[in-house]
Short mmCIF file of C-alpha atoms and ligand atoms in Angstrom, two decimals:
data_model
loop_
_atom_site.label_atom_id
_atom_site.label_comp_id
_atom_site.label_asym_id
_atom_site.label_seq_id
_atom_site.Cartn_x
_atom_site.Cartn_y
_atom_site.Cartn_z
CA MET A 174 -21.59 23.64 19.60
CA ALA A 175 -25.26 22.85 20.00
CA ASP A 176 -27.34 25.70 21.36
CA THR A 177 -29.47 23.58 23.62
CA PHE A 178 -27.94 23.46 27.03
CA SER A 179 -27.03 20.18 28.57
CA LEU A 180 -25.69 19.77 32.08
CA GLN A 181 -23.93 16.64 30.93
CA ARG A 182 -21.80 18.67 28.51
CA VAL A 183 -20.83 21.12 31.25
CA LEU A 184 -19.68 18.18 33.31
CA GLU A 185 -17.69 16.82 30.39
CA THR A 186 -15.97 20.10 29.56
CA PHE A 187 -14.95 20.74 33.16
CA ARG A 188 -13.69 17.18 33.39
CA SER A 189 -11.62 17.71 30.23
CA SER A 190 -10.21 20.94 31.61
CA LEU A 191 -8.07 19.17 34.21
CA SER A 192 -4.77 17.80 32.99
CA GLU A 193 -3.10 14.78 34.56
CA ASN A 194 -0.87 16.97 36.70
CA LYS A 195 -3.83 19.13 37.67
CA GLU A 196 -3.28 22.08 35.42
CA VAL A 197 -6.35 23.73 33.90
CA TYR A 198 -6.73 23.87 30.11
CA ILE A 199 -8.05 27.27 29.10
CA LYS A 200 -9.67 25.80 26.00
CA TYR A 201 -12.00 23.62 28.04
CA TYR A 202 -12.45 26.14 30.81
CA ILE A 203 -13.90 28.60 28.33
CA ALA A 204 -15.85 25.84 26.60
CA GLY A 205 -17.49 25.18 29.98
CA TRP A 206 -18.39 28.86 30.20
CA GLN A 207 -19.71 28.77 26.67
CA GLU A 208 -22.14 26.07 27.79
CA LEU A 209 -23.18 28.18 30.74
CA VAL A 210 -23.80 31.12 28.43
CA SER A 211 -26.16 29.03 26.35
CA PHE A 212 -27.87 28.11 29.61
CA MET A 213 -28.25 31.77 30.58
CA ASN A 214 -29.59 32.56 27.14
CA SER A 215 -32.25 29.93 27.49
CA LEU A 216 -33.40 31.66 30.69
CA GLY A 217 -34.49 34.72 28.76
CA ASN A 218 -33.48 38.24 27.81
CA VAL A 219 -32.98 39.56 31.33
CA PHE A 220 -29.81 37.54 31.41
CA SER A 221 -28.41 38.94 28.22
CA PHE A 222 -26.41 41.73 29.90
CA ILE A 223 -24.84 39.12 32.15
CA SER A 224 -24.08 36.72 29.34
CA LYS A 225 -22.73 39.54 27.15
CA ASP A 226 -20.01 40.29 29.66
CA VAL A 227 -19.13 36.61 29.97
CA VAL A 228 -19.07 36.28 26.18
CA SER A 229 -16.66 39.19 25.86
CA LYS A 230 -14.39 37.68 28.50
CA ILE A 231 -14.43 34.32 26.70
CA GLN A 232 -13.57 36.16 23.49
CA ILE A 233 -10.54 37.90 25.02
CA LEU A 234 -9.16 34.57 26.20
CA GLU A 235 -9.95 32.89 22.89
CA ASN A 236 -8.03 35.61 21.08
CA PHE A 237 -4.97 35.00 23.24
CA LEU A 238 -5.27 31.27 22.71
CA SER A 239 -5.48 31.53 18.93
CA GLY A 240 -2.98 34.41 18.70
CA GLU A 241 0.75 34.27 18.01
CA ASN A 242 1.57 33.60 21.66
CA GLY A 243 -1.17 31.01 21.95
CA SER A 244 1.17 28.29 23.14
CA TYR A 245 1.63 30.22 26.41
CA TYR A 246 -2.12 30.24 26.92
CA VAL A 247 -2.72 26.50 26.91
CA THR A 248 -3.21 26.25 30.66
CA ILE A 249 -4.06 28.82 33.31
CA GLN A 250 -0.71 27.98 34.91
CA SER A 251 1.28 28.68 31.75
CA MET A 252 -0.69 31.89 31.12
CA VAL A 253 0.02 33.24 34.61
CA LYS A 254 3.72 32.46 34.30
CA TYR A 255 4.01 33.94 30.82
CA GLU A 256 2.12 37.15 31.56
CA LEU A 257 3.92 37.77 34.86
CA ASP A 258 7.38 36.97 33.48
CA ASN A 259 6.79 39.41 30.63
CA ASP A 260 5.12 42.22 32.61
CA LEU A 261 1.87 41.82 30.73
CA VAL A 262 -0.40 42.33 33.75
CA ASP A 263 -1.57 45.59 35.33
CA LEU A 264 -1.08 44.71 38.98
CA THR A 265 -2.39 47.70 40.89
CA LYS A 266 -4.28 49.91 38.49
CA ARG A 267 -5.41 49.58 34.94
CA GLY A 268 -2.81 50.93 32.56
CA SER A 269 -1.07 49.49 29.54
CA HIS A 270 -2.55 45.99 29.90
CA PRO A 271 -6.19 46.57 30.78
CA GLU A 272 -7.32 43.24 29.37
CA SER A 273 -4.66 40.79 30.41
CA GLY A 274 -5.48 37.10 30.40
CA CYS A 275 -4.91 37.02 34.17
CA ARG A 276 -7.44 39.76 35.02
CA THR A 277 -9.95 38.48 32.48
CA LEU A 278 -9.83 34.94 33.79
CA LEU A 279 -10.09 36.26 37.35
CA ARG A 280 -13.57 37.64 36.50
CA LEU A 281 -14.72 34.24 35.28
CA HIS A 282 -13.06 32.59 38.25
CA ARG A 283 -15.02 34.76 40.69
CA ALA A 284 -18.20 34.01 38.80
CA LEU A 285 -17.45 30.29 38.96
CA LEU A 286 -17.69 30.45 42.74
CA TRP A 287 -21.12 31.93 42.43
CA LEU A 288 -22.11 29.14 40.09
CA GLU A 289 -20.72 26.50 42.41
CA LEU A 290 -22.58 27.90 45.43
CA PHE A 291 -25.77 28.27 43.46
CA LEU A 292 -25.73 24.77 41.98
CA GLU A 293 -25.02 23.33 45.41
CA ARG A 294 -28.08 25.11 46.75
CA LEU A 295 -30.13 23.87 43.85
CA ARG A 296 -28.92 20.32 44.35
CA THR A 297 -29.88 20.25 48.02
CA SER A 298 -33.07 22.30 47.68
CA THR A 299 -36.54 21.02 48.43
CA GLU A 300 -39.51 21.25 46.09
CA ASP A 301 -40.61 24.60 47.47
CA GLY A 302 -37.13 26.11 47.08
CA LYS A 303 -37.00 29.44 45.24
CA THR A 304 -34.35 29.74 42.56
CA SER A 305 -34.25 33.53 42.87
CA VAL A 306 -33.39 33.23 46.58
CA MET A 307 -30.79 30.51 45.96
CA CYS A 308 -29.25 32.61 43.22
CA SER A 309 -29.08 35.82 45.19
CA ASP A 310 -27.83 34.14 48.38
CA ALA A 311 -25.03 32.54 46.38
CA TYR A 312 -24.34 35.87 44.68
CA ASN A 313 -24.20 37.82 47.94
CA GLU A 314 -21.75 35.30 49.35
CA SER A 315 -19.41 35.56 46.41
CA LEU A 316 -19.44 37.77 43.35
CA ALA A 317 -21.43 40.65 44.84
CA GLN A 318 -18.41 41.77 46.86
CA HIS A 319 -16.61 42.52 43.62
CA HIS A 320 -19.45 44.39 41.93
CA PRO A 321 -20.42 48.04 42.31
CA TRP A 322 -23.89 49.00 43.47
CA LEU A 323 -25.37 49.50 40.02
CA ILE A 324 -24.38 46.04 38.79
CA ARG A 325 -25.63 44.46 42.03
CA LYS A 326 -29.01 46.13 41.48
CA ALA A 327 -29.23 44.98 37.86
CA VAL A 328 -28.19 41.45 38.74
CA GLY A 329 -30.82 41.43 41.49
CA VAL A 330 -33.51 42.38 38.99
CA ALA A 331 -32.42 39.58 36.67
CA PHE A 332 -32.66 37.06 39.52
CA CYS A 333 -36.25 38.03 40.21
CA ALA A 334 -37.11 36.99 36.67
CA LEU A 335 -35.64 33.52 37.07
CA PRO A 336 -37.96 30.63 36.34
CA GLY A 337 -38.93 28.29 39.14
CA ARG A 338 -37.11 25.19 40.27
CA ASP A 339 -39.04 22.79 38.02
CA THR A 340 -38.31 24.76 34.87
CA PHE A 341 -34.69 25.02 35.90
CA PHE A 342 -34.38 21.29 36.22
CA ASP A 343 -36.06 20.82 32.84
CA VAL A 344 -33.77 23.33 31.13
CA MET A 345 -30.78 21.41 32.40
CA ASN A 346 -31.77 18.70 29.99
CA ALA A 347 -30.52 15.81 32.05
CA GLY A 348 -33.57 13.65 32.65
CA ASP A 349 -35.94 13.70 35.59
CA HIS A 350 -35.26 15.59 38.79
CA THR A 351 -33.53 12.69 40.52
CA GLN A 352 -31.16 12.34 37.60
CA VAL A 353 -30.43 16.07 37.55
CA VAL A 354 -29.66 16.00 41.27
CA ALA A 355 -27.35 13.01 40.74
CA LEU A 356 -25.57 14.71 37.87
CA LEU A 357 -25.18 17.88 39.90
CA GLY A 358 -23.64 15.76 42.63
CA GLU A 359 -21.15 14.48 40.09
CA SER A 360 -20.41 17.87 38.48
CA LEU A 361 -19.97 19.97 41.58
CA PRO A 362 -16.79 18.34 42.93
CA LEU A 363 -15.22 18.86 39.50
CA ILE A 364 -16.21 22.50 39.30
CA ALA A 365 -15.02 22.94 42.90
CA GLU A 366 -11.68 21.33 42.08
CA VAL A 367 -11.10 23.57 39.04
CA TYR A 368 -12.08 26.55 41.17
CA GLN A 369 -9.70 25.59 44.00
CA ILE A 370 -6.73 24.94 41.73
CA THR A 371 -7.19 28.36 40.13
CA GLU A 372 -7.71 30.01 43.51
CA ASP A 373 -4.50 28.49 44.92
CA LEU A 374 -2.56 29.60 41.86
CA TYR A 375 -3.90 33.16 42.11
CA VAL A 376 -3.22 33.31 45.86
CA LYS A 377 0.33 32.10 45.34
CA ASN A 378 0.97 34.79 42.74
CA HIS A 379 -0.93 37.57 44.57
CA LEU A 380 -3.36 38.01 41.72
CA LEU A 381 -6.72 37.95 43.48
CA GLU A 382 -7.22 41.72 43.42
CA LEU A 383 -6.22 42.49 39.85
CA PRO A 384 -7.88 45.73 38.67
C1 1PW B 214 -28.11 31.20 36.42
C2 1PW B 214 -26.68 30.80 36.45
C3 1PW B 214 -25.80 31.74 35.71
C4 1PW B 214 -24.37 31.73 36.17
C5 1PW B 214 -23.51 32.69 35.45
C6 1PW B 214 -22.70 33.59 36.31
C7 1PW B 214 -22.18 34.75 35.55
C8 1PW B 214 -22.05 35.96 36.39
C9 1PW B 214 -21.60 37.16 35.64
C10 1PW B 214 -22.14 38.44 36.20
C11 1PW B 214 -21.85 39.58 35.28
C12 1PW B 214 -22.63 40.83 35.62
C13 1PW B 214 -22.42 41.97 34.68
C14 1PW B 214 -21.00 42.30 34.41
C15 1PW B 214 -20.17 42.79 35.31
C16 1PW B 214 -18.71 43.08 35.03
O1 1PW B 214 -18.47 44.41 35.40
C17 1PW B 214 -17.87 42.13 35.87
N1 1PW B 214 -17.87 40.83 35.26
C18 1PW B 214 -18.04 39.69 35.95
C19 1PW B 214 -18.03 38.39 35.19
O2 1PW B 214 -18.18 39.67 37.15
C20 1PW B 214 -16.46 42.60 36.07
O3 1PW B 214 -15.78 42.69 34.85
P1 1PW B 214 -14.95 44.05 34.54
O4 1PW B 214 -15.96 45.18 34.52
O5 1PW B 214 -13.95 44.20 35.65
O6 1PW B 214 -14.31 43.81 33.19
#
């Protein structure tokens, strides 16, 4: 995978993650996150503690996918069924399965909502829009509720160090600003669809509060 970020590739991976019958392929879901990690890394060192956690979550899921039970981890749907049917998920407190696929993916799923809200703000922002404000508003509306005080503080500090809107658009590597906005308009419904499918699945199986 190239280490220069490209918004186009994020779009492509999320598009590939949806199967014909609307299941979500874990392989592409984590490939999408991999792209986002390379994006965070290009924003500078303040983001490394954030990307480190995402990288370790990606790694856990990759290990399941390439492990002996990998065939059960092809889609989020098959993973949820397999782990629940075989009691592989700590449902109320962390115990013998502290790093189940279900709880690991839930962390990325929550973060995906943040990303969706943030990119939507970026897409509709005006020239004087502040990325740090867009980022923290999106964060407060989503992921922050799941983070303890200390993490919220650290994340807030990282946001303050975000580059401005122009740099952001450049780093996305998708042409001039109008083209970036158009591509965001194309990507967001896809990201939102993947998010919603996962959300519905987790609601149905009572998995939204996994410890
Ligand atoms: C500029 C756009 C970047 C969008 C990327 C969004 C990624 C957000 C990840 C925030 C991670 C903060 C530090 C880690 C916190 C973990 O404790 C937490 N992980 C996540 C992904 O929220 C919860 O994982 P845990 O501790 O229950 O294993």
